[in-house]
Structure formats: C-alpha cells, structure tokens
Amino acid sequence: MKHFLDIADWTRTDLQALLDQAVALKKEHKKHGNAPLLKGKTLALVFQKPSLRTRVSFELAMHHVGGYAFYLSPQEIGLGKRESIADVARVLGGYADMVMARTFDHAHITGLAEWSPVPVINGLTDYNHPCQGMADLLTMYEEFGQLEGLHLAYLGDSNNVLTSLIMGAAQFGIKVTVGSPAGYQPQESVIQKAYDLSGGTLDITVTTDPVAAITGADVVYTDTWTSMGQEAEAEDRRQVFPPFQVNDDLLAHAAEHAIVMHCLPAHRGEEITDAVADGPQSRLFPQAENRLHAQKAILVELLGATPKTKAPQEVKAAKALKKAPKKAKKSKK
Ligand code: CP
Ligand code: NVA
C-alpha cells in the first residue's frame, strides 16, 4: 500500500514526477478545469488540530477531479481515545478510498497507515508536514525552474515544516542554512536522516546567527515561533525569537532576487513583518495556492490515476538561477 507520510519515503524521481504532474494539473485547472481522474472516489479528512489551507485545498482538489471529501473535526473520532487507531483505520478504510489525517503524535499517522486498507496522507504532525513541503518545492521550482543548487535559509523555530523542507532539500540538492536560537535547532536525528537520504551530499548549516543564516539565500523561509500544541510556551518563545524575525533589515542580507515563503498562518509582527509578508519578494499566497495543485497530484498518484502519457512539464520560471551548486558540507554551530 502506497501512503504519503514523509518526503523521505519517496524517491527523487517519484517526487519530481509529482511536481511535474502538479504543474500539469495546475495548468489544466486554470485553462478549462481538470479531467475527472478520481470520479466517484472519496477522501476522509481527519483533523485533530485546526486548519484553513489543508482542509480547503484537499476538499477542493477532490472536487476538481470528480471526487468527494468529507471532514471530521477535532471534536469527532477521538483518535486513540474514544477508539483505537487500528480500529479507526479499518473502519474509515471500509468507507473511503483514501484518508488524510492531521495529528499531534507522529506515531498516530504511522499507526493509521499500518492498519489502513487504503492510502493514508499526512496532513501535518508534530514531526513533519510533507504536503506543505511538496507545495513549497513546487513554488521554488516555478520560481527558479530548478531545485538543485538553490540556497534555502530557514529562520525561526525548527519545527515540523522545517523537517519536511530539510527532507526535500536532501532529495533535490538544495543547500540549507538554519538560523535558530539554541534549544530550538533541528534534532540531530532529523539532520542525520536527511544526510543519509542524500547519500552524504546534503549541504546544511545550523547557526544561532540570523545574518549568517540568511546571507546570499535564494529562498527565505519562516514559520510561527509557537506551533499548535505548544501554546503554553508562547511567552517564553517570544523572548528568544525576535532576532530571527524576517524583516526588511534581515532580508537585505539575502540575494537580491530572493523570495520569501511562509507556510501560514503567519503571526505578523512576530516571525515576519507586514512589510515583508506583503512586499514584492513575498510568495506567501502563490505558495498557499500551490497546496491545491501539489496535493491533487498526490491524490491522483496514490489511486493510480496519473495519466501515463504526460510528458515532463516545462515550468516557465519567473527567475533563472545563475550559479553552480556548492560542494557538500554538514556543520552545526
Ligand atoms: N499551512 C497549513 O498547513 O495551514 P493550515 O494549518 O491552515 O492547514
Ligand atoms: N508549525 C505550524 C505549522 C502550521 C501549518 C504548526 O504546527 O502549528
């Protein structure tokens, strides 16, 4: 059974095929609407946390390809509490053709996948956010026409979103610099997994110096300082994260052509200023839109409905990258 739980589980070739398919489906959707590739198919959406983008983009992606999605709120099911994960997986699999779940504990999504008779999609856990990662790769690919050799700087909390970005970087040869305060840097296990995934070629640097992290970056990424489930720590986090705020002064150290990304929801005035979020370098809203297209490609692929004849899609890159990829390096300070 094929699931979509982690960018690290898929090969680079398969991920590139998903991106190509996403580009094709996006083009088709904008031109005259999508073909009904998933006619009559159903998707269960299980949420243990709130959502805007993930819920709406999955519901509409299914609608666009002739399928149907239904939403189960955090108040329903009681995953692992009212009913065991194994039972929920088997019951839902008897009704729906696919299950997307957003959970706190990553073991809950892997548990669902283990017991589910139908494909399971990870819509965010405390550990990672692979659908977001795919939309982000699509956004960078459209912007620069290539992923290999890009420099992605991530500023702020080393959370679930960063984990998926690091796995994507490992797969596609993107250089990563992470600027985070001590105590909020990526787990060694995440870096090691990505390094192994890349066959020892991942170029990643972790630093407590935000200027060093952002200098020369093609893509500047940030996310909330306090993720869902960490609300009790919000005040403590507000004390240590301000030097990592993506504002005009910090952004001035990135490449002149740099774009700014954020998975949203944004806490304007905290991890990002209004001026940057709404400024000319911001890609926040095209990035949010790309959730729809990237996930549509995943849904179609998981049910084996990807059209076989589609040639690799050309993206008309907004900007061409004019530099060679740098040599491999792995360091942490
Ligand atoms: N970026 C993202 O996953 O947004 P939602 O929490 O609104 O789904
Ligand atoms: N890191 C954030 C992402 C929200 C989409 C969180 O987990 O709350």
CSV table of C-alpha atoms and ligand atoms in Angstrom, one decimal:
chain,number,residue,atom,x,y,z
A,1,MET,CA,0.0,0.0,0.0
A,2,LYS,CA,1.4,3.4,-1.0
A,3,HIS,CA,1.0,6.2,1.5
A,4,PHE,CA,2.2,9.8,1.6
A,5,LEU,CA,3.7,10.2,5.1
A,6,ASP,CA,7.1,11.7,4.6
A,7,ILE,CA,9.1,13.2,1.7
A,8,ALA,CA,11.9,10.9,2.7
A,9,ASP,CA,9.8,7.8,1.8
A,10,TRP,CA,9.6,8.7,-1.9
A,11,THR,CA,12.5,8.7,-4.4
A,12,ARG,CA,13.7,11.9,-6.0
A,13,THR,CA,12.4,10.6,-9.4
A,14,ASP,CA,8.9,10.0,-7.9
A,15,LEU,CA,8.9,13.4,-6.2
A,16,GLN,CA,9.9,15.1,-9.5
A,17,ALA,CA,7.1,13.2,-11.2
A,18,LEU,CA,4.6,14.5,-8.6
A,19,LEU,CA,5.9,18.1,-9.2
A,20,ASP,CA,5.5,17.6,-13.0
A,21,GLN,CA,2.0,16.3,-12.5
A,22,ALA,CA,1.2,19.2,-10.2
A,23,VAL,CA,2.4,21.7,-12.8
A,24,ALA,CA,0.2,19.9,-15.5
A,25,LEU,CA,-2.9,19.7,-13.3
A,26,LYS,CA,-2.5,23.4,-12.3
A,27,LYS,CA,-2.3,24.4,-16.0
A,28,GLU,CA,-5.3,22.2,-16.9
A,29,HIS,CA,-7.3,23.5,-13.9
A,30,LYS,CA,-6.7,27.1,-14.9
A,31,LYS,CA,-7.4,26.5,-18.6
A,32,HIS,CA,-10.6,24.6,-18.6
A,33,GLY,CA,-10.9,22.6,-15.4
A,34,ASN,CA,-9.4,19.1,-14.6
A,35,ALA,CA,-10.5,15.8,-16.1
A,36,PRO,CA,-12.5,13.6,-13.7
A,37,LEU,CA,-9.5,11.4,-12.8
A,38,LEU,CA,-11.0,10.4,-9.4
A,39,LYS,CA,-14.6,10.3,-10.4
A,40,GLY,CA,-16.7,8.7,-7.6
A,41,LYS,CA,-13.6,8.4,-5.3
A,42,THR,CA,-13.8,9.6,-1.7
A,43,LEU,CA,-11.3,11.1,0.8
A,44,ALA,CA,-11.8,11.2,4.6
A,45,LEU,CA,-10.2,14.3,6.2
A,46,VAL,CA,-9.4,13.6,9.9
A,47,PHE,CA,-8.3,16.7,11.9
A,48,GLN,CA,-7.0,16.7,15.4
A,49,LYS,CA,-5.9,20.3,15.0
A,50,PRO,CA,-7.4,23.4,13.3
A,51,SER,CA,-6.8,24.1,9.6
A,52,LEU,CA,-7.6,26.5,6.8
A,53,ARG,CA,-5.3,25.6,3.9
A,54,THR,CA,-5.1,21.9,4.4
A,55,ARG,CA,-8.8,21.3,4.8
A,56,VAL,CA,-9.9,23.6,1.9
A,57,SER,CA,-7.2,22.5,-0.5
A,58,PHE,CA,-7.9,18.8,0.0
A,59,GLU,CA,-11.7,19.3,-0.3
A,60,LEU,CA,-11.4,21.3,-3.5
A,61,ALA,CA,-8.7,19.1,-5.0
A,62,MET,CA,-11.0,16.1,-4.7
A,63,HIS,CA,-14.0,18.2,-6.1
A,64,HIS,CA,-11.9,19.3,-9.1
A,65,VAL,CA,-11.1,15.8,-10.2
A,66,GLY,CA,-14.6,14.4,-9.7
A,67,GLY,CA,-14.2,13.0,-6.2
A,68,TYR,CA,-15.7,13.8,-2.8
A,69,ALA,CA,-14.1,14.6,0.5
A,70,PHE,CA,-15.7,14.7,3.9
A,71,TYR,CA,-14.4,16.5,7.0
A,72,LEU,CA,-14.1,15.1,10.6
A,73,SER,CA,-13.3,17.8,13.1
A,74,PRO,CA,-11.1,17.5,16.2
A,75,GLN,CA,-14.3,17.1,18.3
A,76,GLU,CA,-15.1,13.8,16.4
A,77,ILE,CA,-13.5,10.4,16.4
A,78,GLY,CA,-11.2,10.9,19.4
A,79,LEU,CA,-8.3,9.1,17.7
A,80,GLY,CA,-6.7,6.7,20.2
A,81,LYS,CA,-9.0,7.9,22.9
A,82,ARG,CA,-12.6,7.1,22.0
A,83,GLU,CA,-11.5,4.4,19.6
A,84,SER,CA,-8.1,2.8,18.9
A,85,ILE,CA,-6.1,4.0,15.9
A,86,ALA,CA,-6.2,0.5,14.4
A,87,ASP,CA,-10.0,0.3,14.6
A,88,VAL,CA,-10.4,3.9,13.2
A,89,ALA,CA,-8.1,3.0,10.3
A,90,ARG,CA,-10.1,-0.1,9.3
A,91,VAL,CA,-13.5,1.5,9.7
A,92,LEU,CA,-12.6,4.5,7.6
A,93,GLY,CA,-11.0,2.3,5.0
A,94,GLY,CA,-14.3,0.5,4.6
A,95,TYR,CA,-16.0,3.7,3.6
A,96,ALA,CA,-13.4,5.9,1.9
A,97,ASP,CA,-10.8,5.4,-0.8
A,98,MET,CA,-8.2,7.5,1.0
A,99,VAL,CA,-7.6,9.0,4.4
A,100,MET,CA,-5.8,12.3,5.2
A,101,ALA,CA,-5.1,12.9,8.8
A,102,ARG,CA,-3.6,15.8,10.9
A,103,THR,CA,-2.5,14.5,14.2
A,104,PHE,CA,-0.3,15.6,17.1
A,105,ASP,CA,1.7,12.5,17.6
A,106,HIS,CA,3.5,11.3,14.5
A,107,ALA,CA,3.0,7.7,15.7
A,108,HIS,CA,-0.7,8.2,15.1
A,109,ILE,CA,-0.3,8.8,11.4
A,110,THR,CA,2.1,5.9,11.0
A,111,GLY,CA,-0.3,3.8,13.1
A,112,LEU,CA,-3.2,4.7,10.8
A,113,ALA,CA,-1.1,3.8,7.8
A,114,GLU,CA,-0.1,0.5,9.3
A,115,TRP,CA,-3.7,-0.6,9.7
A,116,SER,CA,-5.4,1.2,6.9
A,117,PRO,CA,-6.6,-0.8,3.9
A,118,VAL,CA,-6.5,2.4,1.8
A,119,PRO,CA,-3.7,5.1,1.2
A,120,VAL,CA,-3.1,7.5,4.1
A,121,ILE,CA,-1.8,11.1,3.7
A,122,ASN,CA,0.0,13.0,6.4
A,123,GLY,CA,-1.7,16.5,6.7
A,124,LEU,CA,0.8,17.6,9.4
A,125,THR,CA,2.0,16.0,12.7
A,126,ASP,CA,4.3,17.4,15.4
A,127,TYR,CA,7.2,15.9,13.4
A,128,ASN,CA,6.6,16.9,9.8
A,129,HIS,CA,4.4,18.4,7.2
A,130,PRO,CA,5.1,16.7,3.8
A,131,CYS,CA,2.2,18.1,1.8
A,132,GLN,CA,3.3,21.6,2.7
A,133,GLY,CA,6.9,20.6,1.7
A,134,MET,CA,5.6,19.5,-1.7
A,135,ALA,CA,3.8,22.8,-2.3
A,136,ASP,CA,6.9,24.6,-1.2
A,137,LEU,CA,9.1,22.7,-3.6
A,138,LEU,CA,6.6,23.4,-6.4
A,139,THR,CA,6.7,27.1,-5.6
A,140,MET,CA,10.5,27.2,-5.7
A,141,TYR,CA,10.5,25.1,-8.9
A,142,GLU,CA,8.1,27.5,-10.6
A,143,GLU,CA,10.2,30.5,-9.4
A,144,PHE,CA,13.6,29.3,-10.4
A,145,GLY,CA,13.0,26.5,-12.9
A,146,GLN,CA,15.2,24.1,-10.9
A,147,LEU,CA,15.7,23.0,-7.4
A,148,GLU,CA,19.2,21.7,-7.4
A,149,GLY,CA,21.7,24.3,-6.3
A,150,LEU,CA,19.2,26.6,-4.6
A,151,HIS,CA,20.0,28.1,-1.2
A,152,LEU,CA,17.1,27.9,1.3
A,153,ALA,CA,17.5,29.9,4.5
A,154,TYR,CA,15.1,29.0,7.3
A,155,LEU,CA,14.8,31.5,10.2
A,156,GLY,CA,13.0,30.6,13.4
A,157,ASP,CA,11.7,27.5,15.2
A,158,SER,CA,13.0,24.2,13.9
A,159,ASN,CA,9.6,22.6,13.7
A,160,ASN,CA,7.5,20.2,11.6
A,161,VAL,CA,7.6,22.4,8.5
A,162,LEU,CA,11.4,22.6,8.6
A,163,THR,CA,11.7,18.8,8.9
A,164,SER,CA,9.9,18.4,5.6
A,165,LEU,CA,11.9,21.2,3.9
A,166,ILE,CA,15.1,19.5,5.0
A,167,MET,CA,14.0,16.2,3.6
A,168,GLY,CA,13.0,17.9,0.3
A,169,ALA,CA,16.4,19.7,0.3
A,170,ALA,CA,18.1,16.3,0.8
A,171,GLN,CA,16.2,14.8,-2.1
A,172,PHE,CA,16.8,17.7,-4.6
A,173,GLY,CA,20.2,19.0,-3.7
A,174,ILE,CA,19.1,22.3,-2.1
A,175,LYS,CA,21.6,23.9,0.3
A,176,VAL,CA,20.0,24.7,3.7
A,177,THR,CA,21.0,27.2,6.3
A,178,VAL,CA,19.0,27.2,9.5
A,179,GLY,CA,19.1,30.2,11.9
A,180,SER,CA,17.5,29.3,15.2
A,181,PRO,CA,18.2,30.1,18.9
A,182,ALA,CA,19.9,27.5,21.0
A,183,GLY,CA,17.4,24.9,22.2
A,184,TYR,CA,15.2,25.4,19.1
A,185,GLN,CA,17.6,23.9,16.5
A,186,PRO,CA,16.8,20.8,14.4
A,187,GLN,CA,17.2,17.4,16.2
A,188,GLU,CA,20.4,15.7,15.3
A,189,SER,CA,18.3,12.7,14.2
A,190,VAL,CA,16.5,14.8,11.5
A,191,ILE,CA,19.8,16.1,10.1
A,192,GLN,CA,21.3,12.6,10.1
A,193,LYS,CA,18.2,11.1,8.4
A,194,ALA,CA,18.4,13.8,5.7
A,195,TYR,CA,22.1,13.5,5.3
A,196,ASP,CA,21.8,9.7,4.8
A,197,LEU,CA,18.8,10.2,2.4
A,198,SER,CA,21.0,12.5,0.3
A,199,GLY,CA,23.8,9.9,0.1
A,200,GLY,CA,26.0,12.2,2.1
A,201,THR,CA,25.7,15.2,-0.2
A,202,LEU,CA,23.3,17.4,1.9
A,203,ASP,CA,24.8,20.8,2.5
A,204,ILE,CA,23.3,22.0,5.8
A,205,THR,CA,24.5,24.5,8.3
A,206,VAL,CA,22.7,25.4,11.6
A,207,THR,CA,23.6,28.6,13.3
A,208,THR,CA,22.4,30.9,16.1
A,209,ASP,CA,23.4,33.9,13.9
A,210,PRO,CA,20.4,35.0,11.8
A,211,VAL,CA,22.6,37.2,9.5
A,212,ALA,CA,24.9,34.3,8.8
A,213,ALA,CA,21.9,32.0,8.0
A,214,ILE,CA,20.2,34.4,5.6
A,215,THR,CA,23.3,35.7,3.7
A,216,GLY,CA,23.1,35.1,0.0
A,217,ALA,CA,19.9,32.9,0.2
A,218,ASP,CA,17.7,32.5,-2.8
A,219,VAL,CA,14.7,31.5,-0.7
A,220,VAL,CA,14.0,32.8,2.8
A,221,TYR,CA,11.5,30.8,4.8
A,222,THR,CA,10.0,31.3,8.2
A,223,ASP,CA,7.1,29.9,10.3
A,224,THR,CA,5.4,30.5,13.6
A,225,TRP,CA,7.5,30.6,16.7
A,226,THR,CA,4.8,28.6,18.6
A,227,SER,CA,3.3,25.6,16.8
A,228,MET,CA,-0.1,24.1,17.5
A,229,GLY,CA,0.1,22.2,20.8
A,230,GLN,CA,2.9,24.5,22.2
A,231,GLU,CA,0.7,27.4,23.2
A,232,ALA,CA,1.8,27.2,26.9
A,233,GLU,CA,5.4,28.0,25.8
A,234,ALA,CA,4.4,31.1,23.7
A,235,GLU,CA,5.6,33.7,26.1
A,236,ASP,CA,9.0,32.1,26.7
A,237,ARG,CA,9.4,31.7,23.0
A,238,ARG,CA,8.6,35.4,22.4
A,239,GLN,CA,11.7,36.2,24.5
A,240,VAL,CA,14.2,34.4,22.3
A,241,PHE,CA,13.0,34.5,18.8
A,242,PRO,CA,12.8,38.3,17.9
A,243,PRO,CA,16.4,38.4,16.4
A,244,PHE,CA,15.1,35.8,13.9
A,245,GLN,CA,12.2,37.9,12.7
A,246,VAL,CA,12.1,38.2,8.9
A,247,ASN,CA,12.0,41.9,8.4
A,248,ASP,CA,13.4,44.3,5.8
A,249,ASP,CA,16.8,44.7,7.6
A,250,LEU,CA,17.4,41.0,7.8
A,251,LEU,CA,16.1,40.3,4.3
A,252,ALA,CA,18.6,42.8,2.9
A,253,HIS,CA,21.3,40.2,3.5
A,254,ALA,CA,19.6,37.6,1.3
A,255,ALA,CA,20.3,37.5,-2.5
A,256,GLU,CA,18.7,40.5,-4.3
A,257,HIS,CA,16.4,38.0,-6.2
A,258,ALA,CA,15.4,36.2,-3.0
A,259,ILE,CA,11.8,35.2,-2.5
A,260,VAL,CA,10.1,34.9,0.9
A,261,MET,CA,8.0,32.0,1.9
A,262,HIS,CA,5.8,31.1,5.0
A,263,CYS,CA,3.5,28.1,5.3
A,264,LEU,CA,0.9,30.3,7.0
A,265,PRO,CA,-0.9,31.0,9.3
A,266,ALA,CA,1.5,34.0,9.9
A,267,HIS,CA,1.8,35.9,13.2
A,268,ARG,CA,2.5,39.2,11.6
A,269,GLY,CA,4.8,41.3,13.8
A,270,GLU,CA,6.4,38.2,15.3
A,271,GLU,CA,8.2,35.9,12.8
A,272,ILE,CA,7.5,38.1,9.8
A,273,THR,CA,6.7,41.8,9.4
A,274,ASP,CA,3.7,43.1,7.3
A,275,ALA,CA,6.2,44.9,5.1
A,276,VAL,CA,7.9,41.6,4.1
A,277,ALA,CA,4.7,39.5,4.1
A,278,ASP,CA,3.1,42.0,1.7
A,279,GLY,CA,6.2,43.1,-0.1
A,280,PRO,CA,7.5,42.4,-3.6
A,281,GLN,CA,9.6,39.4,-2.5
A,282,SER,CA,6.7,37.6,-0.8
A,283,ARG,CA,5.4,34.4,-2.4
A,284,LEU,CA,3.1,33.6,0.6
A,285,PHE,CA,-0.1,33.4,-1.3
A,286,PRO,CA,1.0,31.6,-4.5
A,287,GLN,CA,2.6,29.2,-2.1
A,288,ALA,CA,-0.7,28.7,-0.2
A,289,GLU,CA,-2.4,28.2,-3.6
A,290,ASN,CA,0.1,25.6,-4.5
A,291,ARG,CA,-1.2,23.3,-1.7
A,292,LEU,CA,-4.1,22.6,-4.0
A,293,HIS,CA,-2.1,21.7,-7.0
A,294,ALA,CA,0.6,19.7,-5.2
A,295,GLN,CA,-1.9,17.7,-3.2
A,296,LYS,CA,-4.0,17.0,-6.3
A,297,ALA,CA,-1.0,15.3,-7.9
A,298,ILE,CA,-0.5,13.2,-4.7
A,299,LEU,CA,-4.2,12.1,-4.6
A,300,VAL,CA,-4.2,11.1,-8.2
A,301,GLU,CA,-0.9,9.2,-7.9
A,302,LEU,CA,-2.0,7.3,-4.7
A,303,LEU,CA,-5.0,5.9,-6.5
A,304,GLY,CA,-3.0,5.1,-9.6
A,305,ALA,CA,-4.9,7.6,-11.8
A,306,THR,CA,-2.0,9.6,-13.0
A,307,PRO,CA,-2.3,9.9,-16.8
A,308,LYS,CA,0.6,7.8,-18.2
A,309,THR,CA,1.1,9.9,-21.3
A,310,LYS,CA,2.0,13.2,-19.6
A,311,ALA,CA,5.5,14.4,-20.6
A,312,PRO,CA,7.6,16.2,-18.0
A,313,GLN,CA,6.2,19.6,-17.7
A,314,GLU,CA,8.2,22.7,-18.6
A,315,VAL,CA,7.8,25.4,-16.0
A,316,LYS,CA,8.2,29.0,-17.2
A,317,ALA,CA,10.5,30.0,-14.4
A,318,ALA,CA,10.0,33.5,-13.0
A,319,LYS,CA,13.7,33.7,-12.4
A,320,ALA,CA,16.6,31.7,-13.7
A,321,LEU,CA,19.3,30.6,-11.2
A,322,LYS,CA,22.7,31.7,-12.4
A,323,LYS,CA,25.1,29.8,-10.1
A,324,ALA,CA,26.5,26.4,-9.8
A,325,PRO,CA,25.6,24.1,-6.8
A,326,LYS,CA,28.1,24.4,-4.0
A,327,LYS,CA,30.1,21.4,-2.6
A,328,ALA,CA,28.7,19.2,0.1
A,329,LYS,CA,29.1,20.2,3.8
A,330,LYS,CA,27.4,19.3,7.1
A,331,SER,CA,28.1,21.5,10.1
A,332,LYS,CA,26.4,22.8,13.2
A,333,LYS,CA,27.5,25.6,15.5
B,1,CP,N1,0.0,25.7,6.2
B,1,CP,C1,-1.0,24.9,6.7
B,1,CP,O1,-1.0,23.7,6.8
B,1,CP,O2,-2.1,25.7,7.0
B,1,CP,P1,-3.4,25.1,7.8
B,1,CP,O3,-3.0,24.8,9.2
B,1,CP,O4,-4.4,26.3,7.8
B,1,CP,O5,-3.9,23.9,7.2
B,2,NVA,N1,4.4,24.8,12.5
B,2,NVA,C1,3.0,25.1,12.4
B,2,NVA,C2,2.5,24.8,11.0
B,2,NVA,C3,1.1,25.2,10.8
B,2,NVA,C4,0.6,24.8,9.4
B,2,NVA,C5,2.2,24.3,13.4
B,2,NVA,O1,2.5,23.1,13.6
B,2,NVA,O2,1.3,24.8,14.1
